[in-house]
């Protein structure tokens, strides 16, 4: 076993479990530390490449140094995440962030972290969503004046709405249109559509991993672009790829697209065999 040394926070969560499982297939990394506010609930077991240690989040800062961690992968909640990322920055540990739902004060903290260590945040670590975003930018650019609505669906335990991915796609649409459109979240009562507004709809139901649908409608035609995640494993694999790519880079902000570009150049497209 060799390679860079990875820690994950939120190890008892849905994504934490996926990262623990994905780490077993990750030859590039040595998986040294799983961190949770409830370490007793972390199901690391005797899996191949199980973490060397499972520790309480109150011990994170000391553990990052003790276990000589190179990169921290964080999928938690904003209030915990900002503290975890501060601890990583203090220890010179690179960070890959999948957490969503930050407010402006949190984002200022993330900016400060990104000044001191290599930092890669993505609201979605799937290759398919990266491709969807490109398709959306292209369609929006080609179809000025079309009405646009964004709908996302997630499991009933999701905290933030709309999803981080939906917000990223909305930013993409603004960029492609060169404006800052009014976002209308759901509609009720007398609320006819106005000009360039973008409707945003968040559905929460069952165990849906994540779906994002963008419709563009002109007169007499509708274009629908949809991504459906089949499992959380795609996000975990993408985040671990990002961790491998990030270690050893200069402090600063990096984009998941750069990781995917490097994978494509190396012939690894993530396609099923
Ligand atoms: P989850 O609720 O299953 O897990 C959250 C984890 O955070 C748990 O380990 C929980 O113990 C911990 N936690 C919650 N509150 C805490 C607190 N106050 N202090 C310390 N720890 C706390 O959630 P999840 O489905 O694993 O999602 C986690 C985050 O990742 C969410 O923000 C979600 O939107 C995001 N996510 C991102 C992607 C992506 O590709 N970027 C994909 C899936 C989920």
CSV table of C-alpha atoms and ligand atoms in Angstrom, one decimal:
chain,number,residue,atom,x,y,z
A,1,UNK,CA,0.0,0.0,0.0
A,2,UNK,CA,1.3,3.4,-0.9
A,3,UNK,CA,0.2,6.7,-2.3
A,4,UNK,CA,-1.2,9.8,-0.7
A,5,UNK,CA,-2.9,9.6,2.7
A,6,UNK,CA,-6.7,10.3,2.8
A,7,UNK,CA,-9.0,11.2,5.6
A,8,UNK,CA,-12.8,11.6,5.4
A,9,UNK,CA,-15.2,13.5,7.6
A,10,UNK,CA,-18.9,12.6,8.0
A,11,UNK,CA,-17.9,8.9,7.9
A,12,UNK,CA,-21.2,7.8,9.4
A,13,UNK,CA,-23.3,9.5,6.8
A,14,UNK,CA,-24.7,8.3,3.5
A,15,UNK,CA,-21.7,9.7,1.5
A,16,UNK,CA,-19.3,8.7,4.2
A,17,UNK,CA,-20.4,5.1,3.8
A,18,UNK,CA,-20.0,5.4,0.0
A,19,UNK,CA,-16.5,6.8,0.5
A,20,UNK,CA,-15.6,3.9,2.8
A,21,UNK,CA,-16.8,1.5,0.2
A,22,UNK,CA,-15.2,3.2,-2.7
A,23,UNK,CA,-11.8,3.4,-0.9
A,24,UNK,CA,-11.6,-0.3,-1.0
A,25,UNK,CA,-11.2,-0.1,-4.9
A,26,UNK,CA,-8.9,2.9,-4.8
A,27,UNK,CA,-5.4,1.7,-5.5
A,28,UNK,CA,-3.9,5.3,-5.7
A,29,UNK,CA,-4.7,6.2,-2.1
A,30,UNK,CA,-4.0,5.0,1.4
A,31,UNK,CA,-7.1,5.5,3.5
A,32,UNK,CA,-5.8,6.5,7.0
A,33,UNK,CA,-8.6,8.3,8.9
A,34,UNK,CA,-12.4,8.3,9.2
A,35,UNK,CA,-13.8,11.1,11.3
A,36,UNK,CA,-17.3,11.5,12.7
A,37,UNK,CA,-19.1,13.2,15.5
A,38,UNK,CA,-20.4,9.7,16.2
A,39,UNK,CA,-17.4,7.4,15.6
A,40,UNK,CA,-19.2,4.5,17.1
A,41,UNK,CA,-21.7,4.6,14.2
A,42,UNK,CA,-19.0,4.3,11.5
A,43,UNK,CA,-19.3,1.0,9.7
A,44,UNK,CA,-15.7,0.6,8.5
A,45,UNK,CA,-15.4,-3.1,9.5
A,46,UNK,CA,-12.6,-5.2,8.2
A,47,UNK,CA,-13.0,-3.9,4.6
A,48,UNK,CA,-9.9,-4.0,2.4
A,49,UNK,CA,-8.3,-0.6,2.8
A,50,UNK,CA,-10.3,0.1,5.9
A,51,UNK,CA,-9.1,3.3,7.6
A,52,UNK,CA,-6.3,3.0,10.1
A,53,UNK,CA,-8.3,4.8,12.7
A,54,UNK,CA,-11.8,6.1,13.3
A,55,UNK,CA,-11.8,9.2,15.5
A,56,UNK,CA,-14.3,11.7,17.0
A,57,UNK,CA,-14.5,15.0,15.1
A,58,UNK,CA,-13.3,16.8,18.3
A,59,UNK,CA,-9.9,15.1,17.7
A,60,UNK,CA,-9.7,16.0,14.0
A,61,UNK,CA,-7.0,18.6,14.2
A,62,UNK,CA,-4.6,16.4,16.2
A,63,UNK,CA,-5.4,13.3,14.1
A,64,UNK,CA,-4.6,15.1,10.8
A,65,UNK,CA,-1.1,15.7,12.1
A,66,UNK,CA,-0.7,12.3,13.9
A,67,UNK,CA,-1.7,10.4,10.8
A,68,UNK,CA,0.2,12.6,8.4
A,69,UNK,CA,-2.9,13.2,6.2
A,70,UNK,CA,-2.4,14.6,2.7
A,71,UNK,CA,-6.0,15.3,1.8
A,72,UNK,CA,-9.3,15.5,3.6
A,73,UNK,CA,-12.6,14.6,1.8
A,74,UNK,CA,-15.6,16.3,3.4
A,75,UNK,CA,-19.3,15.5,2.8
A,76,UNK,CA,-21.0,16.7,5.9
A,77,UNK,CA,-23.1,19.8,6.8
A,78,UNK,CA,-22.0,23.4,6.5
A,79,UNK,CA,-21.7,24.2,10.2
A,80,UNK,CA,-19.4,21.2,10.8
A,81,UNK,CA,-17.6,21.5,7.4
A,82,UNK,CA,-16.3,25.0,8.0
A,83,UNK,CA,-14.6,23.8,11.2
A,84,UNK,CA,-13.2,20.7,9.6
A,85,UNK,CA,-11.8,22.7,6.7
A,86,UNK,CA,-10.2,25.3,9.0
A,87,UNK,CA,-8.5,22.4,10.8
A,88,UNK,CA,-7.2,21.1,7.5
A,89,UNK,CA,-5.9,24.5,6.5
A,90,UNK,CA,-4.1,24.8,9.8
A,91,UNK,CA,-2.4,21.5,9.1
A,92,UNK,CA,-1.6,22.2,5.5
A,93,UNK,CA,-3.9,19.4,4.3
A,94,UNK,CA,-5.5,19.6,0.9
A,95,UNK,CA,-9.3,19.5,0.8
A,96,UNK,CA,-12.0,18.1,-1.5
A,97,UNK,CA,-15.4,19.4,-0.5
A,98,UNK,CA,-18.8,17.9,-1.6
A,99,UNK,CA,-20.9,19.5,1.1
A,100,UNK,CA,-23.6,21.8,-0.1
A,101,UNK,CA,-25.9,24.5,1.5
A,102,UNK,CA,-23.2,27.0,2.6
A,103,UNK,CA,-24.3,30.5,3.4
A,104,UNK,CA,-22.2,33.6,2.5
A,105,UNK,CA,-20.3,33.7,5.8
A,106,UNK,CA,-19.4,30.0,5.3
A,107,UNK,CA,-18.2,30.7,1.7
A,108,UNK,CA,-15.9,33.5,3.0
A,109,UNK,CA,-14.3,30.9,5.3
A,110,UNK,CA,-13.9,28.5,2.3
A,111,UNK,CA,-12.2,31.3,0.4
A,112,UNK,CA,-9.7,31.8,3.2
A,113,UNK,CA,-9.1,28.0,3.3
A,114,UNK,CA,-8.5,28.0,-0.5
A,115,UNK,CA,-5.8,30.6,-0.1
A,116,UNK,CA,-3.7,28.4,2.2
A,117,UNK,CA,-4.2,24.8,0.8
A,118,UNK,CA,-5.1,23.1,-2.5
A,119,UNK,CA,-8.9,23.3,-2.5
A,120,UNK,CA,-11.5,21.6,-4.8
A,121,UNK,CA,-15.2,22.0,-4.2
A,122,UNK,CA,-17.9,20.6,-6.4
A,123,UNK,CA,-21.6,20.5,-5.9
A,124,UNK,CA,-21.7,17.3,-7.9
A,125,UNK,CA,-18.8,14.8,-8.4
A,126,UNK,CA,-20.4,12.8,-11.3
A,127,UNK,CA,-19.1,12.8,-14.8
A,128,UNK,CA,-22.7,12.8,-16.1
A,129,UNK,CA,-23.6,16.0,-14.4
A,130,UNK,CA,-20.4,17.6,-15.7
A,131,UNK,CA,-21.6,16.6,-19.2
A,132,UNK,CA,-25.2,17.8,-18.4
A,133,UNK,CA,-23.8,21.2,-17.5
A,134,UNK,CA,-22.0,21.5,-20.8
A,135,UNK,CA,-25.1,20.5,-22.6
A,136,UNK,CA,-27.2,23.1,-20.7
A,137,UNK,CA,-24.7,25.9,-21.4
A,138,UNK,CA,-24.8,25.0,-25.1
A,139,UNK,CA,-28.6,24.8,-25.4
A,140,UNK,CA,-29.1,28.0,-23.5
A,141,UNK,CA,-26.6,29.8,-25.7
A,142,UNK,CA,-28.3,28.4,-28.8
A,143,UNK,CA,-31.8,29.3,-27.7
A,144,UNK,CA,-32.0,32.9,-26.5
A,145,UNK,CA,-35.4,33.9,-25.2
A,146,UNK,CA,-36.6,30.4,-24.4
A,147,UNK,CA,-38.3,29.8,-21.1
A,148,UNK,CA,-36.2,27.8,-18.7
A,149,UNK,CA,-37.3,25.8,-15.6
A,150,UNK,CA,-35.0,23.7,-13.4
A,151,UNK,CA,-36.4,20.8,-11.3
A,152,UNK,CA,-34.5,18.6,-8.9
A,153,UNK,CA,-35.6,15.5,-7.0
A,154,UNK,CA,-33.8,14.0,-4.0
A,155,UNK,CA,-34.5,11.6,-1.1
A,156,UNK,CA,-36.6,12.7,1.8
A,157,UNK,CA,-33.5,13.1,4.1
A,158,UNK,CA,-31.9,15.9,2.1
A,159,UNK,CA,-31.4,19.1,4.1
A,160,UNK,CA,-30.8,21.9,1.7
A,161,UNK,CA,-33.1,23.0,-1.1
A,162,UNK,CA,-32.7,23.6,-3.9
A,163,UNK,CA,-29.8,21.2,-4.3
A,164,UNK,CA,-26.2,22.5,-4.7
A,165,UNK,CA,-26.2,21.0,-8.2
A,166,UNK,CA,-29.4,22.9,-9.2
A,167,UNK,CA,-27.8,26.1,-7.9
A,168,UNK,CA,-24.6,25.4,-10.0
A,169,UNK,CA,-26.8,24.8,-13.1
A,170,UNK,CA,-28.7,28.1,-12.4
A,171,UNK,CA,-25.3,29.9,-12.3
A,172,UNK,CA,-24.3,28.2,-15.5
A,173,UNK,CA,-27.6,29.4,-17.1
A,174,UNK,CA,-26.9,33.0,-15.9
A,175,UNK,CA,-23.4,32.8,-17.3
A,176,UNK,CA,-24.6,31.5,-20.7
A,177,UNK,CA,-27.3,34.1,-21.0
A,178,UNK,CA,-25.1,36.9,-19.6
A,179,UNK,CA,-27.7,38.0,-17.1
A,180,UNK,CA,-28.7,37.5,-13.5
A,181,UNK,CA,-32.3,36.2,-13.9
A,182,UNK,CA,-34.9,36.3,-11.2
A,183,UNK,CA,-35.3,32.8,-9.7
A,184,UNK,CA,-38.9,31.9,-8.8
A,185,UNK,CA,-39.0,29.0,-6.3
A,186,UNK,CA,-42.2,27.1,-6.9
A,187,UNK,CA,-45.4,28.9,-7.8
A,188,UNK,CA,-48.7,29.3,-6.1
A,189,UNK,CA,-51.8,31.4,-6.7
A,190,UNK,CA,-51.8,34.1,-9.4
A,191,UNK,CA,-48.2,34.0,-10.6
A,192,UNK,CA,-47.9,34.2,-14.4
A,193,UNK,CA,-44.5,33.8,-15.8
A,194,UNK,CA,-42.5,37.0,-16.2
A,195,UNK,CA,-39.9,37.7,-18.8
A,196,UNK,CA,-36.7,36.0,-18.3
A,197,UNK,CA,-37.4,34.5,-14.8
A,198,UNK,CA,-36.2,30.9,-14.2
A,199,UNK,CA,-38.6,28.6,-12.3
A,200,UNK,CA,-36.9,26.4,-9.7
A,201,UNK,CA,-38.6,23.3,-8.2
A,202,UNK,CA,-37.3,21.0,-5.5
A,203,UNK,CA,-39.0,17.7,-4.9
A,204,UNK,CA,-38.2,15.4,-1.8
A,205,UNK,CA,-39.4,11.8,-2.0
A,206,UNK,CA,-38.4,8.3,-1.0
A,207,UNK,CA,-34.8,7.3,-1.5
A,208,UNK,CA,-34.1,9.1,-4.8
A,209,UNK,CA,-30.3,9.6,-5.1
A,210,UNK,CA,-30.6,12.7,-7.2
A,211,UNK,CA,-32.3,13.9,-10.4
A,212,UNK,CA,-31.9,17.2,-12.3
A,213,UNK,CA,-34.1,18.2,-15.2
A,214,UNK,CA,-33.8,21.4,-17.2
A,215,UNK,CA,-36.5,22.3,-19.7
A,216,UNK,CA,-36.1,25.0,-22.4
A,217,UNK,CA,-39.4,25.9,-24.1
A,218,UNK,CA,-40.0,28.1,-27.1
A,219,UNK,CA,-43.2,28.4,-29.0
A,220,UNK,CA,-44.0,24.9,-30.3
A,221,UNK,CA,-41.0,23.1,-29.0
A,222,UNK,CA,-39.5,21.9,-25.7
A,223,UNK,CA,-36.0,20.6,-25.0
A,224,UNK,CA,-35.6,18.5,-21.9
A,225,UNK,CA,-32.1,17.7,-20.5
A,226,UNK,CA,-32.1,15.2,-17.6
A,227,UNK,CA,-29.5,13.5,-15.4
A,228,UNK,CA,-30.4,10.7,-13.0
A,229,UNK,CA,-27.9,9.4,-10.5
A,230,UNK,CA,-28.2,5.6,-10.1
A,231,UNK,CA,-26.1,5.4,-6.9
A,232,UNK,CA,-24.0,7.5,-4.6
A,233,UNK,CA,-21.0,5.5,-5.6
A,234,UNK,CA,-20.4,7.8,-8.6
A,235,UNK,CA,-20.0,10.8,-6.3
A,236,UNK,CA,-17.7,8.9,-4.0
A,237,UNK,CA,-15.5,7.7,-6.9
A,238,UNK,CA,-15.4,11.2,-8.4
A,239,UNK,CA,-14.4,12.8,-5.1
A,240,UNK,CA,-11.6,10.2,-4.5
A,241,UNK,CA,-10.3,10.8,-8.1
A,242,UNK,CA,-10.3,14.5,-7.2
A,243,UNK,CA,-8.4,13.8,-4.0
A,244,UNK,CA,-5.7,11.9,-6.0
A,245,UNK,CA,-5.4,14.7,-8.5
A,246,UNK,CA,-5.3,17.4,-5.9
A,247,UNK,CA,-2.5,16.2,-3.7
A,248,UNK,CA,0.8,18.0,-4.3
A,249,UNK,CA,-0.6,21.0,-6.1
A,250,UNK,CA,-0.1,24.6,-5.1
A,251,UNK,CA,-2.6,26.2,-2.7
A,252,UNK,CA,-5.6,27.6,-4.5
A,253,UNK,CA,-9.0,26.8,-6.0
A,254,UNK,CA,-9.3,24.0,-8.5
A,255,UNK,CA,-12.3,22.7,-10.6
A,256,UNK,CA,-13.6,19.2,-10.9
A,257,UNK,CA,-13.5,19.7,-14.7
A,258,UNK,CA,-9.7,19.7,-14.5
A,259,UNK,CA,-9.8,16.3,-12.9
A,260,UNK,CA,-12.2,15.0,-15.6
A,261,UNK,CA,-10.0,16.4,-18.4
A,262,UNK,CA,-6.9,14.7,-16.9
A,263,UNK,CA,-8.9,11.4,-16.7
A,264,UNK,CA,-10.0,11.7,-20.4
A,265,UNK,CA,-6.4,12.4,-21.4
A,266,UNK,CA,-5.4,9.2,-19.5
A,267,UNK,CA,-8.2,7.3,-21.3
A,268,UNK,CA,-10.2,6.7,-18.1
A,269,UNK,CA,-13.8,7.8,-18.9
A,270,UNK,CA,-15.5,6.0,-16.0
A,271,UNK,CA,-17.7,4.1,-18.5
A,272,UNK,CA,-19.0,0.7,-17.5
A,273,UNK,CA,-17.2,-2.2,-19.0
B,1,LIG,P1,-26.0,12.5,5.6
B,1,LIG,O1,-27.0,13.3,6.5
B,1,LIG,O2,-26.2,11.1,5.4
B,1,LIG,O3,-24.6,12.6,6.4
B,1,LIG,C1,-24.1,13.8,6.9
B,1,LIG,C2,-22.9,13.6,7.8
B,1,LIG,O4,-22.6,14.8,8.5
B,1,LIG,C3,-23.1,12.5,8.9
B,1,LIG,O5,-22.0,11.8,9.1
B,1,LIG,C4,-23.5,13.3,10.1
B,1,LIG,O6,-23.1,12.6,11.4
B,1,LIG,C5,-22.6,14.5,9.9
B,1,LIG,N1,-23.2,15.7,10.6
B,1,LIG,C6,-24.4,16.2,10.5
B,1,LIG,N2,-24.6,17.2,11.3
B,1,LIG,C7,-23.4,17.4,11.9
B,1,LIG,C8,-22.9,18.3,12.9
B,1,LIG,N3,-23.7,19.3,13.3
B,1,LIG,N4,-21.6,18.2,13.3
B,1,LIG,C9,-20.8,17.2,12.8
B,1,LIG,N5,-21.2,16.3,11.9
B,1,LIG,C10,-22.5,16.4,11.5
B,1,LIG,O7,-25.8,13.4,4.3
B,1,LIG,P2,-25.2,12.9,2.9
B,1,LIG,O8,-26.3,12.4,2.0
B,1,LIG,O9,-24.0,12.0,3.2
B,1,LIG,O10,-24.7,14.3,2.3
B,1,LIG,C11,-23.7,15.0,2.9
B,1,LIG,C12,-23.5,16.3,2.1
B,1,LIG,O11,-22.9,16.0,0.9
B,1,LIG,C13,-24.7,17.1,1.8
B,1,LIG,O12,-24.4,18.5,1.9
B,1,LIG,C14,-25.1,16.7,0.4
B,1,LIG,O13,-25.8,17.7,-0.3
B,1,LIG,C15,-23.7,16.6,-0.2
B,1,LIG,N6,-23.6,15.7,-1.4
B,1,LIG,C16,-22.8,16.1,-2.3
B,1,LIG,C17,-22.6,15.4,-3.5
B,1,LIG,C18,-21.6,15.8,-4.5
B,1,LIG,O14,-21.4,15.1,-5.5
B,1,LIG,N7,-20.9,17.0,-4.3
B,1,LIG,C19,-23.2,14.2,-3.6
B,1,LIG,C20,-24.1,13.7,-2.6
B,1,LIG,C21,-24.3,14.5,-1.4
